[in-house]
PDB file of C-alpha atoms in Angstrom:
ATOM      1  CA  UNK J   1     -15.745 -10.716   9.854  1.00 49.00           C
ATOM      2  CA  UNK J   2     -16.398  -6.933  10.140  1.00 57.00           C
ATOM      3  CA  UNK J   3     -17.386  -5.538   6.754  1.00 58.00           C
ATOM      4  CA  UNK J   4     -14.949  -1.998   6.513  1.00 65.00           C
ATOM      5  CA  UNK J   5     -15.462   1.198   4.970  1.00 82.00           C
ATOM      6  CA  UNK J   6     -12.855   3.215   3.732  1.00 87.00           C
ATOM      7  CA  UNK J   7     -13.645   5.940   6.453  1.00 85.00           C
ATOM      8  CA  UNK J   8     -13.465   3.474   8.950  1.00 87.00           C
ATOM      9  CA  UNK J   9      -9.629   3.084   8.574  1.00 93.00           C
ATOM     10  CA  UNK J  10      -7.769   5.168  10.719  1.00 92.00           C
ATOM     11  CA  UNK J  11      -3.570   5.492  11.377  1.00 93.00           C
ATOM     12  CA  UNK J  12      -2.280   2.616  13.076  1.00 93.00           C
ATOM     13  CA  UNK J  13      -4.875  -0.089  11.399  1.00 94.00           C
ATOM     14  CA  UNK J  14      -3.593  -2.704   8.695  1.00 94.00           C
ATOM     15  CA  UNK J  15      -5.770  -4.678   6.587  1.00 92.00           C
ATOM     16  CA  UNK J  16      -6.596  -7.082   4.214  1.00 90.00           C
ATOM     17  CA  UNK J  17      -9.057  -6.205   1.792  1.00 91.00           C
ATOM     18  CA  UNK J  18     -10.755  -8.615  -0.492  1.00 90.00           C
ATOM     19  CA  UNK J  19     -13.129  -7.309  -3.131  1.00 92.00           C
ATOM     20  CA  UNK J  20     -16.446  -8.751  -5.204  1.00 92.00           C
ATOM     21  CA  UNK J  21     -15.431  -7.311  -7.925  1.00 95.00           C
ATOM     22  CA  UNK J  22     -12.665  -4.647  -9.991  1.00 94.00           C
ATOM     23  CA  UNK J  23     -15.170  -1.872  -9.248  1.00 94.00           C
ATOM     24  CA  UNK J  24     -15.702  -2.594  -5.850  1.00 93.00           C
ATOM     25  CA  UNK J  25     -11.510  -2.564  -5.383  1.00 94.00           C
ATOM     26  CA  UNK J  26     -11.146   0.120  -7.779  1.00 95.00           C
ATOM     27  CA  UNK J  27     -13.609   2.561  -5.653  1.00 93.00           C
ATOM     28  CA  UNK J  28     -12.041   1.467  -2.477  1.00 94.00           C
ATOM     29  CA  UNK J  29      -8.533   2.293  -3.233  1.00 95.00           C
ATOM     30  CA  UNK J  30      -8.745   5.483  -5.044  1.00 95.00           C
ATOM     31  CA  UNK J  31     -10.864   6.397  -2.112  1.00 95.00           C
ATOM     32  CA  UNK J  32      -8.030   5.166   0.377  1.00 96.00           C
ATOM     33  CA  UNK J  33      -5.313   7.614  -1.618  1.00 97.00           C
ATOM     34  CA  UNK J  34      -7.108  10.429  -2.185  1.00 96.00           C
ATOM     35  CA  UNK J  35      -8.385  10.368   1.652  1.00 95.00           C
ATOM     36  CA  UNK J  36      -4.421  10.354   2.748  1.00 96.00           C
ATOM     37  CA  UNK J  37      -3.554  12.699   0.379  1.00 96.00           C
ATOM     38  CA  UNK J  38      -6.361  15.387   1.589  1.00 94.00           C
ATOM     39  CA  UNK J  39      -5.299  15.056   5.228  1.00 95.00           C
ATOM     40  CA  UNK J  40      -1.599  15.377   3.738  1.00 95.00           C
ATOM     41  CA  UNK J  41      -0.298  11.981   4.227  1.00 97.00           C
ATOM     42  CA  UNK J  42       2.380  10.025   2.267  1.00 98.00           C
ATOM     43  CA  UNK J  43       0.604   7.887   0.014  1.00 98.00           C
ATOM     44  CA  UNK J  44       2.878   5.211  -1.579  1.00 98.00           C
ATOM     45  CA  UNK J  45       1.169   2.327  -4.079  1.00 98.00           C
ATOM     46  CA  UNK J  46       2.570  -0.588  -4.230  1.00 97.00           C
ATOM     47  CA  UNK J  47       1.610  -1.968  -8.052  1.00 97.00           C
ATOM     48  CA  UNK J  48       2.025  -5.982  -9.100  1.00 96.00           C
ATOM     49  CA  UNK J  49      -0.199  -6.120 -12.216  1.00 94.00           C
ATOM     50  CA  UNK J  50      -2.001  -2.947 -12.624  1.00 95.00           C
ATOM     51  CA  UNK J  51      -0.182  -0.415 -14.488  1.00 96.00           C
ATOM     52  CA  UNK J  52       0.662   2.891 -13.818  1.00 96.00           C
ATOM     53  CA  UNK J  53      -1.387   4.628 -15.963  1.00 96.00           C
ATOM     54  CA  UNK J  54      -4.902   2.808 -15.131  1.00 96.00           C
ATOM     55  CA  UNK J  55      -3.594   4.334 -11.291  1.00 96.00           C
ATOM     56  CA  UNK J  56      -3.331   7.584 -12.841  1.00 96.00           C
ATOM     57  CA  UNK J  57      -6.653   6.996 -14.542  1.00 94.00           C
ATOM     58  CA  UNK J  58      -8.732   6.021 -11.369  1.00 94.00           C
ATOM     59  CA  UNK J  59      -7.608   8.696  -9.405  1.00 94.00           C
ATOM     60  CA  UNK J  60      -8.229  11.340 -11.967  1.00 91.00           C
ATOM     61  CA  UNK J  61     -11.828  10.137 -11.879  1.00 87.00           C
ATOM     62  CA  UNK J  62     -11.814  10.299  -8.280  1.00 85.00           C
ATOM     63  CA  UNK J  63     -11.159  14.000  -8.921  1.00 90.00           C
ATOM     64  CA  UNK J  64      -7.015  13.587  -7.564  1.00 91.00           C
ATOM     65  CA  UNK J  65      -4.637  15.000  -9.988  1.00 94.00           C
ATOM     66  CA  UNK J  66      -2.277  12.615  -9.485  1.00 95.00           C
ATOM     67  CA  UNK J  67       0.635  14.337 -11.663  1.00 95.00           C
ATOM     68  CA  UNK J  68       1.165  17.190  -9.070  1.00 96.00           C
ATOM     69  CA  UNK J  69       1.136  14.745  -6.559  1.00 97.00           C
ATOM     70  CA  UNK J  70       3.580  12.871  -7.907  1.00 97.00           C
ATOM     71  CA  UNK J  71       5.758  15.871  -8.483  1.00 97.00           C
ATOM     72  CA  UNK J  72       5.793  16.790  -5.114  1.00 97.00           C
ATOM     73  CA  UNK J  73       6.334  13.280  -3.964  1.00 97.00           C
ATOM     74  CA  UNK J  74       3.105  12.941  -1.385  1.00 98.00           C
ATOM     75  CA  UNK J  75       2.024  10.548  -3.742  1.00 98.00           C
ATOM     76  CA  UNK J  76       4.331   7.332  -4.906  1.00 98.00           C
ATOM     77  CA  UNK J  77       3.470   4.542  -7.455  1.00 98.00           C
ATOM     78  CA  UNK J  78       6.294   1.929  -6.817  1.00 97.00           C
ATOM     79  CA  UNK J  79       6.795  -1.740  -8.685  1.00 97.00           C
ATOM     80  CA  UNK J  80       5.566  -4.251  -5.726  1.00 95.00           C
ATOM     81  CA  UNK J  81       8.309  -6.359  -7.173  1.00 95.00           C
ATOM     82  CA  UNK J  82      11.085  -4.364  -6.293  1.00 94.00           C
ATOM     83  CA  UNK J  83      10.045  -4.135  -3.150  1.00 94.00           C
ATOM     84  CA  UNK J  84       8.492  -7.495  -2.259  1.00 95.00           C
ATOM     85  CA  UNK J  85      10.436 -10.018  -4.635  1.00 95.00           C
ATOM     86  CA  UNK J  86      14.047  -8.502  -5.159  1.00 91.00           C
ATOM     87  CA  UNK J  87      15.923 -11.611  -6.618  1.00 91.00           C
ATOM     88  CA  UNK J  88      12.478 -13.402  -7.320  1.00 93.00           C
ATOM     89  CA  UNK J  89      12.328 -13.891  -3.581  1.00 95.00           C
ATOM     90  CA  UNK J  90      10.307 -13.228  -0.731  1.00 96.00           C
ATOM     91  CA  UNK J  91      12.207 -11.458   1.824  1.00 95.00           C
ATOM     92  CA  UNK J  92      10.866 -11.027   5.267  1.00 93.00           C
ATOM     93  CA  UNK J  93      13.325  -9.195   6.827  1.00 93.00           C
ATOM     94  CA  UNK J  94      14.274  -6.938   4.102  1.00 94.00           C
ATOM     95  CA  UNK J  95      11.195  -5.803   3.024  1.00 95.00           C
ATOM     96  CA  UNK J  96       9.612  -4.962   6.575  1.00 93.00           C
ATOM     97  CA  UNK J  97      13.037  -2.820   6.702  1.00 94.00           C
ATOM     98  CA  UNK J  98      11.570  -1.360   3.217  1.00 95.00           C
ATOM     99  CA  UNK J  99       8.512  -0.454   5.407  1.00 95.00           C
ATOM    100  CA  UNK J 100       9.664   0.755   8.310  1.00 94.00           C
ATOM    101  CA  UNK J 101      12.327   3.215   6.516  1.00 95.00           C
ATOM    102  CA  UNK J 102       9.472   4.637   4.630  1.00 95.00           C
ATOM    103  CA  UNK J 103       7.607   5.087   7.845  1.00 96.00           C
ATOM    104  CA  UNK J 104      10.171   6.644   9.761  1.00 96.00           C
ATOM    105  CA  UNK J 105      11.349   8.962   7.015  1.00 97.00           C
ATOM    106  CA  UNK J 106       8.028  10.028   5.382  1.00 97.00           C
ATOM    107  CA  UNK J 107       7.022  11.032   9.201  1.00 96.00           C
ATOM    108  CA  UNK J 108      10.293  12.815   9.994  1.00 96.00           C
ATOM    109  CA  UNK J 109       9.485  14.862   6.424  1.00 96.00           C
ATOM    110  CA  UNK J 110       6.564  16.534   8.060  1.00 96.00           C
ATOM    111  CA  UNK J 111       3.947  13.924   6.996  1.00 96.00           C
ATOM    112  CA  UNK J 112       0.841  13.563   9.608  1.00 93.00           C
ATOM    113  CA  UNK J 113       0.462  10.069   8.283  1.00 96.00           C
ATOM    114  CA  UNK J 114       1.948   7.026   5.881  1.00 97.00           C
ATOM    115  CA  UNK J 115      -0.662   4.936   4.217  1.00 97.00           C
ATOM    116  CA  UNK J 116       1.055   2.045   2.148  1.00 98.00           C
ATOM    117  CA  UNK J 117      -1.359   0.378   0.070  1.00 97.00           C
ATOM    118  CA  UNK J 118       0.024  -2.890  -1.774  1.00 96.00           C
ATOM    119  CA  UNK J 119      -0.954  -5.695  -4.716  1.00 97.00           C
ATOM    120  CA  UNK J 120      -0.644  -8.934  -3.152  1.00 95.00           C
ATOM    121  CA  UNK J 121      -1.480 -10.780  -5.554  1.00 93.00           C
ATOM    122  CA  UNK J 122       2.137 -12.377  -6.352  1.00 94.00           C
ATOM    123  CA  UNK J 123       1.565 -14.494  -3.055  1.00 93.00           C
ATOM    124  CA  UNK J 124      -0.649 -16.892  -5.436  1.00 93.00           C
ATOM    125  CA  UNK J 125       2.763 -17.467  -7.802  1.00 94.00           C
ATOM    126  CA  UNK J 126       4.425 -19.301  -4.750  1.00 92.00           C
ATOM    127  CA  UNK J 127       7.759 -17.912  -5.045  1.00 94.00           C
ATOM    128  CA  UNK J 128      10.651 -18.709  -2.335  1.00 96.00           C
ATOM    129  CA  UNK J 129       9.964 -17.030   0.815  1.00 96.00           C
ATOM    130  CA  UNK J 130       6.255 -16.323   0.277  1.00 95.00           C
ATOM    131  CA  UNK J 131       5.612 -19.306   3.295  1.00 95.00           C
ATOM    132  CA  UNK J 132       6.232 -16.349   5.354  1.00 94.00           C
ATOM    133  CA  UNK J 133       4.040 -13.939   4.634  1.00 94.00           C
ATOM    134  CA  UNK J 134       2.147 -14.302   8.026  1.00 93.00           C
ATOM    135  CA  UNK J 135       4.866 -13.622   9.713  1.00 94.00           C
ATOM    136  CA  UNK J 136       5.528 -11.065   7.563  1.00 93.00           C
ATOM    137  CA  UNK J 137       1.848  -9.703   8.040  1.00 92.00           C
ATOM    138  CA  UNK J 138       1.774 -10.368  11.574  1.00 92.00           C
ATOM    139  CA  UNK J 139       5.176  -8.388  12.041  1.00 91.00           C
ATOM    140  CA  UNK J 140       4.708  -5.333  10.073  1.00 91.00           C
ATOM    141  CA  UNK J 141       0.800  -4.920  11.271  1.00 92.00           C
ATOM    142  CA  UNK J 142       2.991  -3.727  14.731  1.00 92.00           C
ATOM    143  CA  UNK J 143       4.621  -1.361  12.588  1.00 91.00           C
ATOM    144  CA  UNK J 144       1.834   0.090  11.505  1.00 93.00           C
ATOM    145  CA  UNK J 145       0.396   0.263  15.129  1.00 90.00           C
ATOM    146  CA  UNK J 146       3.436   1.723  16.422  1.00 91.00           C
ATOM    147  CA  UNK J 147       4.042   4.479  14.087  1.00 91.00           C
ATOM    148  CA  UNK J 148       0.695   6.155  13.349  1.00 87.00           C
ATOM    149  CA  UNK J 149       0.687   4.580   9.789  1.00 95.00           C
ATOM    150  CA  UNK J 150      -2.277   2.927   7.918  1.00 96.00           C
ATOM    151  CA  UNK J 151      -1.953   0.273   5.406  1.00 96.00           C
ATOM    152  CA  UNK J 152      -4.158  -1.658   3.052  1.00 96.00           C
ATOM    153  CA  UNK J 153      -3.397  -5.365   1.589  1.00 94.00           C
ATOM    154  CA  UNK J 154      -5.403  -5.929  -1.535  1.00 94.00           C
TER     155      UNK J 154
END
């Protein structure tokens, strides 16, 4: 397997990125939202375990004032379990709808770009649905493709 940098990513590519350690993720991420939001793409986090405010942290280390961005709404922090596990359940269908909405809107706002990057690490609780996920993966990795969009699964 092809070892990625952050650069390396362009619109239409979906990953899965697996770190050595929490610096190595930490540094890779930040780097992945503050990229998007130079080049004035939507940026929306998806966040299982790590809290807002160690988001907020990162980024204002990577030199990203995260506030304004978040004011303006280039820049979204969202719970991964609203949008991945509604009802404590894996839903396929509805969250690649989730996706693709954001896609389609975010680009008919004016953004060049929509790079989703999202916590995955709620797969390892086995909750309903979750047997799906490459399907899921498989499914919205067209998406991306299709609609000039970037994500990252970390």
């Amino acid at each position: 397997m092809q070892r990625q940098t952050v650069s390396d990513l362009k619109p239409g590519d979906h990953v899965i990125a697996l770190f050595d350690s929490e610096e190595d993720h930490d540094l890779f991420i930040m780097t992945f939202i503050s990229e998007g939001l130079k080049k004035n793409e939507k940026v929306i986090y998806l966040r299982y375990h790590t809290p807002e405010e160690k988001i907020k942290n990162l980024l204002s280390f990577s030199r990203v004032h995260a506030p304004s961005f978040l004011k303006t709404g280039q820049l979204e922090i969202l719970p991964a379990k609203n949008i991945y596990l509604q009802h404590g359940t894996f839903d396929i269908e509805r969250t690649f709808r989730f996706i693709e909405d954001c896609i389609q809107s975010n680009l008919e706002k004016g953004y060049s770009s929509v790079r989703i990057t999202g916590e995955m690490s709620w797969i390892l609780e086995n909750r309903p649905g979750t047997e799906n996920l490459l399907q899921y993966e498989k499914n919205v990795s067209k998406c991306f493709s299709n609609h000039n969009s970037l994500a990252v699964c970390q």
